[in-house]
Amino acid sequence: MKQLVILSGKGGTGKTSIAAALAHLASSEMRLVLADADVDAANLELVLAPTRVEEHPFEGGSIAEISPDKCVACGVCEEVCRFDAIIPGDRFYQVDRLACEGCAACFYQCPEQAIQMIPQQAGEWYRSDTRFGPLFHAHLFAGQENSGKLVTMVKQQARLLALDTGADLLLVDGPPGIGCPVISASAGADMALLVAEPTISGVHDLDRVLATTDHFGVPARVLINKADINPARAEEIEAFCREREIPIAGRVPYDTTVTKAMVNGQPITAYADGPAAEALRRAWAHLREALRS
Amino acid sequence: MVITVASGKGGTGKTTVAVNLGLALSKAGQPPVHIVDCDVEEPNAALFLHPTLEEREEVGQLIPEVNLDLCTFCGRCAEVCQYSAIAVVGQRVLVFPELCHGCGSCTLNCPEGAIREKLDVMGVLEMGRAGPIAFAQGRMNVGEAMAVPIIRQLKRQAIPEDHDGQVIILDAPPGTSCPVVESMRGSDYVLMVTEPTPFGLHDLRLAVQVARDELGLPVGVVINREGIGDEGVDAYCEEEGIPILMRIPLDRRIAEAYSEGIPMVEALPEYQEAFLALYREIAHRVGVEVAP
Ligand code: SF4
Ligand code: SF4
Ligand code: SF4
Ligand code: SF4
């Protein structure tokens, strides 16, 4: 079983539309398991029309809670809290739940044992069926942290099922950026497809995400999306890739049918033939070969 | 007045709106403007503003350093740490800086006073000016996992304590996780930039949950690339009573200017007045007087 992760140095590069198209193309040739590792803004489900089969809670950290009966307003907790999460009062103190990082410093220092640490559900993860194969995805509740941990959870579950069922490919739609969820999403991948756009920050964004895949020893290929919007910048990305000896998996032209497909809840390759769909078919053929070796 | 420009995800034109709003105000000569790029993972407002950065400061958080001459390997530090950032293995104490939140709890709880704290550098703050605009950004080092401490310090440094009569525009990171909450906290208004597509709507809903429902802040929407998708965002805003303050049409000229780092108000001067109108609308909603 091979594991392909799709990444982009920043959001809005069309990564999810590309992931959906690849899922569609791959599923006609091999057995596929899908994971949407963008748990902050899981969008893959919007084009894959999944039916949920399992739903599980995800526990993140804890939050401090002060019992008004026991608190004597001594102020020790406010002193030790480095996250400005304690709200002082005359008779008792309170916790600003949104600011609390759950470090428990106050819990250990309160002389009256007035503080409890309450575990919080930080999100949910799901297994769903789609017409291209089983999909693992998740939803991190707004404002929660630990997305790296949730990504790891989603990927592990997808991996287990893929191994169990003897699937050929695990396709992971990764989160944008370079932070800890990206690290979780790329760990263990056989190949990373990096989606880049020809913009002023394109090379810079690509360079940063490459630092992450290099770190994990994951070989990368680059797909240039909306390549014809700015040919000079596209050439800059290609020159950068040549210099770093990173193969180009494809160049997808700007094509408004991509958005139309998305609005209609379809992967572009399943929706209409056009320049973008064609380019993606070629890109998939390239990736299939690259994954084989 | 502090305005945070946010969006559920990247690539919706958030930085474009933040930068052009700031530029339009400063071109009009009033009031003093600060632009703070809080997207410390991928700061790119500077690409459009070309600021001169005069000050640079390394930032990070305090992580424990154990004095092994005093340590008895009792394991208390590891027990109190909620993030498994410190471990006691035999005659060694290991610290994992990428997991540490710098809370100081281990130091407080060590019975031997064996822990000191030292600064773990996670990134830099850079401050300067872009013409009349005061500019600041944070930059997280590659390989770091936590943006929040950098954003916290960036805001502390870049927002003047008394900012009456000034406009501070924060360009938030994309998404709805902790760094976004940290950026929005304490704002007077949150401007959501979104695309009129199902993806845009999906992410807008989540971002509104954070800003309006959890943080209790007033929100308004800018629709970018109007004409690209469907009516979903309009219908949602109508239903939720969220005002749509500006619409930017789908226009290849804007995409091309963007790809070269040219601000809209310069490439397409008709937007100067449109961004000023956006500011007046926000000021009106926040209850701030605008000089005529
Ligand atoms: S330390 Fe305990 S008793 Fe003192 S103010 Fe905090 S909660 Fe109340
Ligand atoms: S748990 Fe930590 S962050 Fe939360 S209130 Fe207590 S000291 Fe502050
Ligand atoms: S709590 Fe202090 S003495 Fe105990 S293991 Fe940790 S550093 Fe050593
Ligand atoms: S400072 Fe806090 S998070 Fe860091 S190791 Fe100590 S207890 Fe853990």
XYZ file of C-alpha atoms and ligand atoms in Angstrom:
617
model
C 0.000 0.000 0.000
C 1.289 3.442 -0.939
C 0.548 6.672 0.831
C 0.289 9.929 -1.130
C -0.161 13.228 0.717
C -1.276 16.411 -1.007
C 0.104 19.609 0.499
C 0.416 23.291 -0.287
C 2.512 25.954 1.321
C -0.613 28.032 1.821
C -4.366 27.766 1.532
C -6.457 28.589 -1.496
C -4.185 26.917 -4.043
C -6.925 24.538 -5.160
C -5.493 21.628 -3.205
C -8.858 20.101 -2.314
C -10.222 20.301 -5.869
C -7.074 18.527 -7.008
C -7.377 15.891 -4.271
C -10.972 15.189 -5.325
C -9.971 14.818 -8.961
C -7.140 12.450 -8.074
C -9.520 10.414 -5.878
C -11.890 10.110 -8.801
C -9.146 9.099 -11.256
C -7.360 6.705 -8.904
C -10.560 4.943 -7.853
C -11.251 3.752 -11.383
C -7.953 1.854 -11.401
C -7.234 0.761 -7.859
C -8.631 0.352 -4.382
C -8.472 3.546 -2.448
C -8.791 4.830 1.105
C -9.137 8.588 1.593
C -8.192 10.779 4.524
C -9.015 14.463 4.840
C -6.272 15.718 7.123
C -7.357 19.353 6.881
C -9.301 19.137 10.136
C -9.579 22.898 10.573
C -11.561 23.274 7.359
C -12.467 19.835 6.052
C -13.711 20.513 2.529
C -13.194 17.236 0.755
C -16.591 16.020 1.927
C -18.241 18.821 -0.046
C -17.221 17.223 -3.343
C -17.317 13.562 -2.375
C -20.862 13.438 -0.937
C -19.968 10.977 1.832
C -22.418 8.922 3.898
C -21.336 8.741 7.500
C -20.933 5.242 8.928
C -19.074 5.944 12.167
C -18.740 8.945 14.456
C -16.309 9.204 17.387
C -15.558 11.950 19.899
C -12.042 13.370 20.091
C -10.773 14.495 23.482
C -8.371 17.408 23.492
C -7.035 18.951 26.655
C -8.724 20.122 29.852
C -9.950 23.450 31.118
C -9.690 24.760 34.666
C -12.854 25.399 36.629
C -13.003 27.220 39.954
C -15.567 26.234 42.532
C -17.036 29.462 43.947
C -17.773 27.742 47.289
C -14.175 26.803 47.961
C -12.385 29.813 46.455
C -11.235 32.434 48.984
C -10.075 34.927 46.364
C -6.426 34.750 47.444
C -5.224 35.483 43.892
C -2.558 32.767 43.694
C -4.073 31.321 40.532
C -4.005 34.685 38.787
C -0.358 35.059 39.686
C 0.706 31.719 38.235
C -1.451 31.750 35.103
C 0.677 32.913 32.173
C -2.214 32.999 29.759
C -4.294 35.737 31.390
C -7.075 33.212 31.802
C -8.041 34.013 35.388
C -10.680 36.654 35.963
C -10.402 38.117 39.483
C -13.449 38.869 41.588
C -14.213 40.106 45.099
C -15.544 36.881 46.522
C -14.266 34.290 44.103
C -12.222 34.005 40.941
C -13.281 32.649 37.556
C -11.679 31.126 34.464
C -11.884 32.588 30.966
C -12.539 29.327 29.178
C -11.326 30.586 25.819
C -8.011 31.808 27.155
C -7.289 28.784 29.352
C -4.658 26.480 27.867
C -5.318 23.716 30.361
C -1.785 23.755 31.778
C -3.033 23.037 35.319
C -0.519 25.395 36.922
C -3.375 26.964 38.895
C -4.744 23.560 39.852
C -1.473 22.626 41.553
C -0.956 25.996 43.253
C -4.414 26.747 44.648
C -4.085 26.490 48.436
C -7.790 25.708 48.849
C -8.052 22.961 46.230
C -10.792 25.033 44.667
C -9.785 24.232 41.098
C -10.692 21.217 39.004
C -9.425 20.314 35.551
C -12.345 19.347 33.302
C -11.566 17.279 30.187
C -12.983 18.765 26.993
C -14.217 17.179 23.829
C -12.235 19.004 21.143
C -13.832 17.526 18.055
C -15.122 14.477 16.265
C -13.786 12.104 13.686
C -15.758 10.041 11.204
C -15.588 7.159 8.822
C -17.760 7.633 5.750
C -18.421 5.871 2.501
C -17.949 7.672 -0.783
C -18.247 6.479 -4.359
C -14.437 6.462 -4.536
C -13.760 4.531 -1.363
C -13.948 4.929 2.415
C -13.153 8.428 3.716
C -11.788 9.314 7.151
C -12.361 12.893 8.154
C -12.765 15.005 11.229
C -14.032 18.218 12.589
C -12.118 20.172 15.190
C -14.474 22.357 17.201
C -13.958 26.042 16.591
C -11.049 27.503 18.482
C -9.658 24.175 19.691
C -6.026 23.239 19.486
C -4.343 19.874 19.079
C -5.185 19.642 15.407
C -1.906 17.736 14.977
C -3.162 15.030 17.309
C -6.496 14.825 15.503
C -4.765 14.586 12.126
C -2.648 11.738 13.458
C -5.796 9.999 14.665
C -7.582 10.358 11.296
C -4.536 9.127 9.412
C -3.943 6.183 11.694
C -7.524 5.011 11.298
C -7.347 5.370 7.525
C -4.066 3.504 7.440
C -5.395 0.650 9.538
C -8.377 0.160 7.268
C -6.224 0.401 4.156
C -3.900 -2.307 5.492
C -6.824 -4.433 6.693
C -8.611 -4.372 3.382
C -5.495 -4.579 1.233
C -6.113 -1.228 -0.451
C -3.525 -0.012 -2.986
C -3.421 3.654 -2.139
C -4.030 5.900 0.847
C -4.697 9.404 -0.431
C -4.303 12.120 2.208
C -5.575 15.652 1.603
C -3.234 17.560 3.887
C -3.717 20.860 5.671
C -2.218 24.053 4.240
C 0.790 25.739 5.788
C 3.774 24.322 7.615
C 2.579 23.962 11.211
C 2.159 20.893 13.344
C -0.842 19.392 11.463
C 1.280 19.375 8.290
C 4.003 17.526 10.135
C 1.414 14.957 11.274
C -0.029 14.650 7.772
C 3.296 14.049 6.008
C 4.804 11.573 8.467
C 4.993 8.131 6.886
C 3.979 9.196 3.371
C 5.638 7.589 0.328
C 5.238 10.708 -1.727
C 4.035 14.277 -1.344
C 2.320 16.229 -4.087
C 2.913 19.911 -3.476
C 0.399 22.213 -5.108
C 1.879 25.597 -5.963
C 0.423 28.725 -7.532
C 2.331 31.190 -9.700
C 2.125 34.157 -7.364
C 4.673 36.464 -5.840
C 4.953 34.196 -2.791
C 4.667 30.922 -4.732
C 8.330 29.917 -4.607
C 8.658 31.052 -1.028
C 5.596 29.029 0.078
C 6.887 26.001 -1.792
C 10.301 26.311 -0.213
C 8.777 26.313 3.262
C 6.598 23.262 2.780
C 9.559 21.456 1.183
C 11.495 22.001 4.382
C 8.840 19.900 6.112
C 8.734 17.052 3.574
C 12.553 16.997 3.378
C 12.663 16.761 7.124
C 10.622 13.562 6.988
C 12.455 12.210 3.961
C 9.290 12.223 1.855
C 10.042 12.609 -1.885
C 8.063 15.477 -3.392
C 6.555 16.304 -6.779
C 5.141 19.682 -7.682
C 1.892 20.495 -9.420
C 1.523 24.062 -10.643
C -2.092 25.157 -10.479
C -3.474 28.085 -12.516
C -0.125 27.943 -14.298
C -1.114 30.428 -17.019
C -2.279 33.219 -14.686
C 1.304 34.461 -14.492
C 3.685 32.647 -16.869
C 6.771 34.429 -15.513
C 6.028 33.285 -11.955
C 5.243 29.783 -13.210
C 8.634 29.700 -14.887
C 10.206 30.851 -11.627
C 8.635 27.863 -9.842
C 9.832 25.515 -12.570
C 13.377 26.890 -12.406
C 13.325 26.438 -8.651
C 12.188 22.827 -9.069
C 14.888 22.115 -11.669
C 17.512 23.495 -9.374
C 16.292 21.381 -6.466
C 15.739 18.379 -8.761
C 12.081 18.096 -7.879
C 10.019 16.644 -10.735
C 6.985 18.589 -11.970
C 3.904 16.361 -11.898
C 1.869 18.722 -14.023
C 0.705 22.196 -14.970
C -2.985 22.858 -14.590
C -4.308 25.907 -16.461
C -6.762 28.399 -15.002
C -10.175 27.033 -15.854
C -13.473 28.326 -14.502
C -15.070 24.883 -14.835
C -13.075 23.892 -11.734
C -15.225 26.212 -9.642
C -18.375 25.149 -11.465
C -17.587 21.530 -10.646
C -17.104 22.459 -6.990
C -20.385 24.365 -6.866
C -22.047 21.254 -8.276
C -20.376 19.007 -5.719
C -18.318 17.064 -8.275
C -14.616 16.437 -8.829
C -13.625 18.359 -11.975
C -12.605 15.188 -13.817
C -16.049 13.685 -13.225
C -17.860 16.899 -14.130
C -16.647 18.050 -17.522
C -13.788 17.690 -19.927
C -11.726 20.801 -20.306
C -8.135 21.992 -20.082
C -7.923 21.536 -16.295
C -9.483 18.059 -16.302
C -7.153 16.987 -19.068
C -4.083 18.305 -17.269
C -5.140 16.460 -14.130
C -5.494 13.203 -16.013
C -1.911 13.588 -17.233
C -0.773 14.485 -13.723
C -2.402 11.358 -12.316
C -0.704 9.180 -14.948
C 2.614 10.717 -13.906
C 1.979 10.131 -10.201
C 0.841 6.566 -10.738
C 4.143 5.788 -12.433
C 6.144 7.631 -9.807
C 4.416 5.765 -6.984
C 5.096 2.438 -8.606
C 8.869 2.825 -8.521
C -10.332 50.828 16.644
C -9.028 47.320 16.089
C -10.333 45.537 12.981
C -9.370 41.917 12.435
C -9.583 40.656 8.884
C -10.250 36.926 8.945
C -11.473 34.129 6.727
C -12.246 30.501 7.297
C -9.386 29.447 5.066
C -6.502 30.735 3.025
C -6.620 32.176 -0.449
C -9.865 34.069 -0.082
C -8.260 37.472 -0.406
C -7.944 38.267 3.283
C -4.549 39.889 2.956
C -5.749 41.821 -0.094
C -8.598 43.333 1.913
C -6.444 44.086 4.976
C -3.730 45.761 2.920
C -6.029 47.747 0.650
C -8.212 48.936 3.504
C -5.077 50.215 5.231
C -3.672 51.777 2.071
C -6.943 53.490 1.198
C -7.128 55.049 4.659
C -3.546 56.215 4.630
C -3.924 57.662 1.121
C -6.883 59.627 2.422
C -4.528 60.955 5.101
C -6.684 60.034 8.069
C -6.603 58.446 10.676
C -3.198 56.944 11.608
C -3.081 53.337 10.432
C -1.280 50.265 11.749
C -1.179 47.024 9.822
C -0.202 43.941 11.805
C 0.314 40.678 9.941
C -0.675 37.978 12.443
C -0.320 35.142 9.945
C 3.019 34.194 11.437
C 3.242 30.928 9.514
C 2.987 32.686 6.149
C 3.191 36.450 6.576
C 2.712 38.065 3.186
C 1.203 41.504 3.719
C 4.747 42.868 3.388
C 4.846 41.700 -0.218
C 2.244 44.338 -1.042
C 3.357 47.049 1.373
C 7.158 46.945 0.965
C 7.793 48.241 4.484
C 11.202 49.203 5.821
C 11.712 47.032 8.848
C 13.636 48.945 11.473
C 13.268 46.776 14.540
C 13.745 43.077 14.980
C 13.267 41.057 18.099
C 13.544 37.350 18.735
C 10.552 35.899 20.514
C 9.539 32.597 21.934
C 8.608 31.181 25.243
C 10.251 30.112 28.450
C 11.094 26.452 28.634
C 12.543 24.584 31.588
C 16.235 23.899 32.022
C 17.131 21.380 34.705
C 20.150 21.643 36.947
C 21.157 17.997 37.278
C 23.272 18.708 40.370
C 20.130 19.590 42.297
C 17.668 17.209 40.626
C 16.736 14.031 42.529
C 14.834 12.564 39.556
C 11.671 12.460 41.614
C 9.506 12.816 38.491
C 7.232 15.527 39.868
C 7.861 17.849 36.906
C 6.724 15.205 34.420
C 3.673 14.459 36.542
C 2.397 18.047 36.539
C 3.115 18.766 32.873
C -0.132 18.492 30.918
C 1.573 18.306 27.537
C 4.149 15.544 28.129
C 6.796 18.125 27.388
C 9.139 16.978 30.125
C 10.090 13.402 30.959
C 12.276 11.800 33.594
C 14.109 8.756 32.331
C 16.530 7.127 34.753
C 19.122 9.760 35.611
C 18.059 12.152 32.905
C 15.378 14.776 32.437
C 14.305 15.388 28.842
C 12.541 18.536 27.659
C 10.609 18.588 24.358
C 10.451 22.288 23.394
C 7.945 21.696 20.558
C 5.401 20.361 23.052
C 6.085 22.834 25.850
C 3.573 25.655 26.354
C 5.848 27.635 28.631
C 3.364 27.534 31.479
C 6.009 27.380 34.200
C 4.165 24.760 36.199
C 7.116 22.354 36.352
C 9.360 25.085 37.749
C 6.813 25.952 40.425
C 6.355 22.325 41.396
C 9.942 21.111 41.525
C 10.609 20.412 45.199
C 14.375 20.925 44.786
C 14.279 24.228 42.962
C 16.249 22.469 40.230
C 14.493 24.092 37.275
C 15.299 27.429 35.713
C 13.626 28.788 32.629
C 15.322 29.945 29.468
C 13.965 31.505 26.306
C 13.315 29.093 23.464
C 13.372 31.225 20.333
C 10.452 30.383 18.047
C 10.504 33.263 15.652
C 10.985 36.992 15.226
C 8.903 40.128 15.424
C 9.679 42.763 12.836
C 8.463 46.312 13.027
C 8.785 49.283 10.756
C 6.892 51.564 8.418
C 5.398 51.471 4.986
C 5.200 55.183 4.265
C 2.727 56.614 6.738
C 1.581 53.154 7.846
C 3.041 51.568 10.970
C 3.714 47.954 10.095
C 4.502 44.874 12.167
C 4.712 41.199 11.471
C 5.737 38.006 13.191
C 7.601 35.214 11.523
C 7.611 31.706 12.910
C 10.697 29.582 12.347
C 10.247 26.571 10.075
C 9.686 23.428 12.097
C 7.938 25.173 14.976
C 4.497 23.913 15.810
C 2.979 26.710 17.866
C 2.031 30.095 16.513
C 0.038 31.395 19.466
C 2.920 32.607 21.659
C 4.323 34.617 18.739
C 0.952 36.181 17.941
C 0.416 37.029 21.580
C 3.711 38.885 21.771
C 3.236 40.498 18.374
C -0.071 42.005 19.453
C 1.368 43.138 22.756
C 4.179 44.974 20.943
C 2.386 46.317 17.907
C -0.879 47.616 19.335
C -0.373 50.861 21.230
C -2.010 50.802 24.628
C -3.962 53.954 23.949
C -5.112 53.712 20.369
C -8.114 56.011 20.389
C -8.482 57.687 17.027
C -6.166 55.189 15.315
C -7.047 52.254 13.127
C -5.311 48.966 13.736
C -5.833 46.335 11.072
C -4.897 42.780 11.970
C -4.438 40.292 9.159
C -5.413 37.018 10.856
C -4.107 33.584 9.930
C -6.476 31.387 7.923
C -8.601 28.735 9.612
C -10.472 28.717 12.902
C -7.975 27.231 15.338
C -6.109 28.778 18.266
C -3.948 31.247 16.304
C -7.101 32.763 14.818
C -8.777 33.060 18.197
C -5.629 34.675 19.555
C -5.667 37.212 16.702
C -9.330 38.084 17.050
C -9.365 38.431 20.820
C -9.845 42.041 21.877
C -10.890 43.324 18.439
C -13.696 45.804 17.939
C -14.814 44.304 14.652
C -14.123 41.168 12.645
C -14.293 41.403 8.881
C -14.704 38.023 7.200
C -13.479 37.687 3.650
C -15.098 34.853 1.797
C -15.723 33.409 -1.629
C -19.285 32.798 -2.807
C -18.813 29.025 -3.187
C -19.741 26.003 -1.077
C -16.154 25.844 0.236
C -16.275 29.515 1.133
C -19.632 29.149 2.879
C -18.519 26.092 4.831
C -15.476 27.921 6.161
C -17.368 31.155 6.772
C -19.845 29.373 9.047
C -17.009 28.005 11.175
C -15.266 31.364 11.357
C -18.513 33.098 12.384
C -18.954 30.513 15.132
C -15.612 31.512 16.577
C -15.843 35.282 16.192
C -19.496 35.964 16.884
C -20.712 33.033 18.938
C -17.674 32.270 21.059
C -15.880 35.598 21.300
C -19.010 37.738 21.057
C -17.551 40.118 18.464
C -19.513 41.934 15.745
C -18.868 40.502 12.287
C -19.376 41.656 8.710
C -18.600 40.006 5.399
C -16.649 40.951 2.281
C -17.493 38.752 -0.674
C -14.502 38.320 -2.916
C -14.625 36.981 -6.491
C -18.323 37.738 -6.717
C -19.740 35.897 -9.696
C -17.546 32.831 -9.392
C -20.001 30.602 -7.582
C -23.512 30.478 -6.190
C -25.934 32.306 -3.895
C -25.165 30.252 -0.764
C -23.139 32.880 1.079
C -25.729 35.596 0.379
C -28.530 33.385 1.670
C -26.567 32.443 4.785
C -25.753 36.086 5.629
C -29.357 37.096 5.120
C -30.563 34.294 7.383
C -28.022 35.040 10.113
C -28.389 38.809 9.914
C -24.724 39.269 9.014
C -24.151 42.401 6.920
C -22.355 42.111 3.593
C -20.214 45.238 3.534
C -18.443 44.927 0.218
C -18.429 42.869 -2.944
C -15.323 42.484 -5.082
C -16.132 41.026 -8.487
C -14.285 38.152 -10.109
C -11.799 40.026 -12.247
C -8.725 38.589 -13.895
C -7.014 41.998 -13.583
C -7.156 41.655 -9.793
C -5.667 38.136 -9.875
C -2.865 39.330 -12.128
C -2.053 42.356 -9.986
C -2.074 40.091 -6.942
C 0.334 37.632 -8.513
C 2.778 40.523 -8.941
C 2.253 41.961 -5.480
C 0.544 45.148 -6.690
C -2.174 46.412 -4.327
C -5.655 46.805 -5.834
C -5.986 50.467 -4.896
C -2.932 51.095 -7.055
C -3.690 48.776 -9.968
C -7.375 49.717 -10.092
C -7.816 53.179 -8.557
C -11.618 52.894 -8.504
C -11.193 50.737 -5.396
C -9.788 53.622 -3.345
C -13.284 55.012 -2.731
C -14.753 51.512 -2.281
C -12.352 50.680 0.561
C -12.964 54.055 2.204
C -16.678 53.310 2.088
C -15.978 49.951 3.703
C -14.112 51.694 6.518
C -16.941 54.218 7.058
C -19.416 51.376 7.256
C -17.382 49.536 9.899
C -16.789 52.730 11.885
C -20.495 53.438 11.824
C -21.291 49.962 13.111
C -18.716 50.153 15.886
C -19.939 53.634 16.813
C -16.745 55.506 15.986
C -16.953 59.043 14.631
C -15.422 59.480 11.196
C -13.908 62.795 10.170
C -15.842 64.033 7.113
S -5.829 30.142 44.051
Fe -7.674 29.006 44.557
S -8.504 30.065 46.323
Fe -6.998 31.421 45.438
S -8.179 32.740 44.050
Fe -7.483 31.029 42.830
S -9.095 29.521 42.942
Fe -9.474 30.981 44.554
S -5.081 25.777 33.643
Fe -3.327 27.061 33.159
S -4.128 28.393 31.554
Fe -5.890 27.517 32.528
S -6.448 28.984 34.086
Fe -5.112 27.481 35.065
S -3.074 28.374 34.945
Fe -4.362 29.481 33.494
S 10.669 17.872 39.777
Fe 12.693 18.764 39.993
S 13.836 17.290 41.187
Fe 12.023 16.233 40.447
S 12.697 15.278 38.564
Fe 11.824 17.227 37.981
S 13.574 18.621 37.966
Fe 14.228 16.806 39.071
S 6.714 24.795 31.279
Fe 4.716 23.780 31.407
S 4.484 22.826 29.406
Fe 6.639 23.326 29.610
S 7.546 21.477 30.434
Fe 7.042 22.773 32.185
S 5.022 22.094 32.809
Fe 5.360 21.285 30.770
